[in-house]
Coordinates of N, CA and C and ligand atoms in Angstrom, one line a residue:
M27 N -21.5 15.4 -35.7 CA -22.5 16.4 -35.5 C -23.5 15.9 -34.5
N28 N -23.2 14.9 -33.8 CA -24.2 14.4 -32.8 C -23.9 14.8 -31.4
Y29 N -23.0 15.7 -31.2 CA -22.6 16.1 -29.9 C -23.7 16.9 -29.2
H30 N -23.8 16.7 -27.9 CA -24.6 17.7 -27.2 C -23.9 19.0 -27.1
K31 N -24.6 20.0 -27.0 CA -24.0 21.4 -27.0 C -23.3 21.6 -25.6
K32 N -23.7 20.8 -24.6 CA -23.0 21.0 -23.3 C -21.6 20.5 -23.4
G33 N -21.2 19.7 -24.3 CA -19.8 19.4 -24.5 C -19.3 18.3 -23.5
A34 N -20.1 17.8 -22.7 CA -19.6 16.7 -21.8 C -20.5 15.5 -22.0
W35 N -19.8 14.4 -22.0 CA -20.4 13.1 -22.1 C -19.7 12.1 -21.2
N36 N -20.3 11.0 -21.0 CA -19.7 10.0 -20.1 C -18.8 9.1 -20.9
A37 N -17.7 8.8 -20.4 CA -16.7 7.9 -21.0 C -16.1 7.1 -19.9
I38 N -15.7 5.9 -20.3 CA -15.1 5.0 -19.3 C -13.6 5.1 -19.4
C39 N -13.0 5.4 -18.2 CA -11.5 5.5 -18.2 C -11.0 4.1 -18.3
P40 N -10.0 3.9 -19.3 CA -9.5 2.5 -19.5 C -8.6 2.1 -18.3
V41 N -8.2 3.0 -17.5 CA -7.3 2.6 -16.4 C -8.1 2.1 -15.1
C42 N -8.9 3.0 -14.6 CA -9.7 2.7 -13.4 C -11.1 2.1 -13.8
E43 N -11.5 2.2 -15.0 CA -12.7 1.6 -15.5 C -13.9 2.3 -14.8
F44 N -13.8 3.5 -14.3 CA -14.9 4.2 -13.8 C -15.5 5.1 -15.0
E45 N -16.8 5.3 -14.9 CA -17.4 6.2 -15.9 C -17.3 7.6 -15.4
K46 N -16.7 8.4 -16.3 CA -16.4 9.8 -15.9 C -16.9 10.7 -17.0
K47 N -17.0 12.0 -16.6 CA -17.3 13.0 -17.6 C -16.2 13.2 -18.6
S48 N -16.5 13.4 -19.8 CA -15.5 13.6 -20.8 C -14.6 14.8 -20.5
T49 N -15.1 15.7 -19.8 CA -14.3 16.9 -19.4 C -13.2 16.5 -18.4
D50 N -13.4 15.4 -17.8 CA -12.4 14.9 -16.8 C -11.3 14.2 -17.4
F51 N -11.3 14.0 -18.7 CA -10.3 13.2 -19.4 C -9.2 14.0 -19.9
K52 N -8.0 13.4 -19.9 CA -6.8 14.0 -20.4 C -6.2 13.0 -21.3
R53 N -5.4 13.5 -22.3 CA -4.7 12.6 -23.1 C -3.3 12.3 -22.5
R54 N -3.1 11.1 -22.3 CA -1.8 10.7 -21.6 C -0.7 10.7 -22.6
W55 N 0.5 10.6 -22.1 CA 1.7 10.6 -23.0 C 1.7 9.5 -24.0
D56 N 1.0 8.4 -23.7 CA 0.9 7.3 -24.7 C -0.2 7.4 -25.6
G57 N -0.9 8.6 -25.5 CA -2.0 8.8 -26.5 C -3.4 8.3 -26.0
Q58 N -3.4 7.7 -24.9 CA -4.7 7.2 -24.4 C -5.4 8.2 -23.6
M59 N -6.7 8.3 -23.7 CA -7.5 9.2 -22.9 C -7.9 8.6 -21.6
V60 N -7.4 9.1 -20.6 CA -7.7 8.6 -19.2 C -8.2 9.7 -18.4
C61 N -8.8 9.4 -17.3 CA -9.4 10.4 -16.4 C -8.2 11.1 -15.7
S62 N -8.6 12.3 -15.1 CA -7.5 13.1 -14.5 C -6.8 12.4 -13.4
E63 N -7.5 11.5 -12.7 CA -6.9 10.8 -11.6 C -5.9 9.8 -12.0
C64 N -6.1 9.3 -13.2 CA -5.2 8.2 -13.7 C -4.2 8.8 -14.6
W65 N -4.4 10.1 -15.0 CA -3.4 10.7 -15.9 C -2.1 10.9 -15.1
E66 N -1.0 10.6 -15.8 CA 0.3 10.8 -15.1 C 1.3 11.2 -16.2
P67 N 2.3 12.0 -15.8 CA 3.3 12.3 -16.8 C 4.1 11.1 -17.1
R68 N 4.9 11.3 -18.1 CA 5.6 10.1 -18.7 C 6.7 9.6 -17.7
H69 N 6.4 8.4 -17.2 CA 7.4 7.7 -16.3 C 7.4 6.3 -16.7
P70 N 8.0 5.9 -17.8 CA 7.9 4.6 -18.2 C 8.3 3.5 -17.2
Q71 N 9.3 3.8 -16.4 CA 9.8 2.9 -15.4 C 8.8 2.7 -14.2
E72 N 8.0 3.7 -14.0 CA 7.0 3.6 -12.9 C 5.7 3.0 -13.3
Q73 N 5.6 2.6 -14.6 CA 4.3 2.1 -15.0 C 3.9 0.8 -14.4
V74 N 4.9 0.1 -13.9 CA 4.7 -1.3 -13.3 C 4.5 -1.2 -11.8
R75 N 4.5 0.0 -11.3 CA 4.5 0.1 -9.8 C 3.1 -0.3 -9.3
G76 N 3.0 -0.7 -8.1 CA 1.7 -1.1 -7.5 C 1.0 0.0 -7.0
K77 N -0.2 -0.3 -6.4 CA -1.0 0.8 -5.9 C -0.3 1.4 -4.6
P78 N -0.2 2.7 -4.5 CA 0.5 3.3 -3.4 C -0.1 2.9 -2.0
D79 N -1.4 2.7 -1.9 CA -2.0 2.4 -0.6 C -2.1 0.9 -0.3
D80 N -1.3 0.1 -1.1 CA -1.3 -1.3 -0.8 C -0.3 -1.6 0.3
V81 N -0.8 -1.8 1.5 CA 0.2 -1.9 2.7 C 0.6 -3.3 2.9
S82 N 0.0 -4.3 2.3 CA 0.4 -5.7 2.5 C 1.7 -5.9 1.7
I83 N 2.7 -6.3 2.4 CA 3.9 -6.6 1.7 C 4.3 -8.1 1.8
P84 N 4.9 -8.6 0.9 CA 5.2 -10.1 0.9 C 6.1 -10.5 2.0
W85 N 7.0 -9.6 2.4 CA 7.9 -10.0 3.6 C 8.4 -8.7 4.2
S86 N 9.0 -8.8 5.3 CA 9.5 -7.6 5.9 C 10.8 -8.0 6.7
H87 N 11.6 -7.0 7.0 CA 12.8 -7.3 7.8 C 12.4 -7.7 9.2
P88 N 13.0 -8.8 9.7 CA 12.8 -9.1 11.1 C 13.7 -8.1 11.9
E89 N 13.4 -8.0 13.2 CA 14.2 -7.2 14.1 C 14.9 -8.1 15.1
P90 N 16.0 -8.6 14.6 CA 16.7 -9.7 15.4 C 17.3 -9.1 16.7
S91 N 17.8 -7.9 16.7 CA 18.5 -7.4 17.9 C 17.6 -7.2 19.0
S92 N 16.5 -6.5 18.8 CA 15.6 -6.2 19.9 C 14.9 -7.5 20.3
D93 N 14.6 -8.4 19.4 CA 14.0 -9.7 19.8 C 14.8 -10.4 20.7
T94 N 16.1 -10.6 20.4 CA 17.0 -11.3 21.2 C 17.1 -10.7 22.6
E95 N 17.2 -9.4 22.6 CA 17.4 -8.7 23.9 C 16.1 -8.9 24.8
Q96 N 15.0 -8.8 24.2 CA 13.8 -9.0 24.9 C 13.7 -10.4 25.4
D97 N 14.2 -11.4 24.7 CA 14.1 -12.8 25.1 C 14.9 -13.0 26.4
T98 N 16.1 -12.4 26.4 CA 17.0 -12.6 27.5 C 16.5 -11.9 28.7
S99 N 16.0 -10.6 28.5 CA 15.5 -9.9 29.7 C 14.3 -10.5 30.2
G100 N 13.5 -11.1 29.3 CA 12.2 -11.7 29.7 C 12.5 -12.9 30.6
W101 N 13.5 -13.6 30.3 CA 13.9 -14.8 31.1 C 14.4 -14.4 32.4
A102 N 15.2 -13.4 32.4 CA 15.7 -12.9 33.7 C 14.6 -12.3 34.6
G103 N 13.7 -11.6 33.9 CA 12.6 -10.9 34.6 C 11.7 -12.0 35.2
E104 N 11.5 -13.1 34.5 CA 10.6 -14.1 35.0 C 11.0 -14.6 36.4
S105 N 12.3 -15.0 36.5 CA 12.8 -15.5 37.8 C 12.8 -14.4 38.8
G106 N 13.1 -13.2 38.3 CA 13.2 -12.1 39.3 C 11.8 -11.7 39.8
S107 N 10.7 -12.0 39.0 CA 9.4 -11.6 39.5 C 8.9 -12.5 40.6
Y108 N 9.4 -13.7 40.7 CA 9.0 -14.6 41.8 C 9.4 -14.0 43.1
P109 N 8.6 -14.0 44.1 CA 9.0 -13.6 45.4 C 10.0 -14.6 46.0
A110 N 11.1 -14.1 46.4 CA 12.1 -15.0 47.0 C 11.6 -15.6 48.3
G111 N 11.8 -16.8 48.5 CA 11.3 -17.4 49.8 C 11.2 -18.9 49.7
T112 N 10.0 -19.4 50.0 CA 9.8 -20.9 50.2 C 10.1 -21.6 48.9
F113 N 9.7 -21.0 47.8 CA 9.9 -21.7 46.5 C 11.4 -21.9 46.2
D114 N 12.1 -20.9 46.5 CA 13.5 -20.9 46.2 C 14.2 -22.1 47.0
S115 N 13.9 -22.2 48.3 CA 14.5 -23.2 49.1 C 14.0 -24.6 48.8
N116 N 12.8 -24.7 48.3 CA 12.2 -25.9 47.8 C 13.0 -26.4 46.6
N117 N 13.3 -25.5 45.8 CA 14.1 -25.9 44.6 C 15.5 -26.4 45.0
G118 N 16.0 -25.7 46.0 CA 17.3 -26.1 46.4 C 17.3 -27.5 47.0
T119 N 16.3 -27.8 47.7 CA 16.2 -29.2 48.3 C 16.1 -30.3 47.3
L120 N 15.3 -30.0 46.2 CA 15.1 -31.0 45.2 C 16.4 -31.1 44.4
Ligands
ZN24 ZN1 -9.2 6.6 -14.3

């Protein structure tokens, strides 16, 4: 009988630990009262998933094909970018 007539009070969501209005809470499938942002339908297998906006990944696939190709073309491009002339003949002399 101690409730305010307004019907809303502050409660802390056990998931995100933010203080929210009681009207923002829903009972989850496991019986826990969580805020509407943390509420989710029953997906037992997805409970262990990480945050969706976590872009840092432990590893990623390398791109071997394009890397190798760029390496080869870069080597060819380097010698090709030199103006043909004195340097070339100097090399030949040495
Ligand atoms: Zn929450």
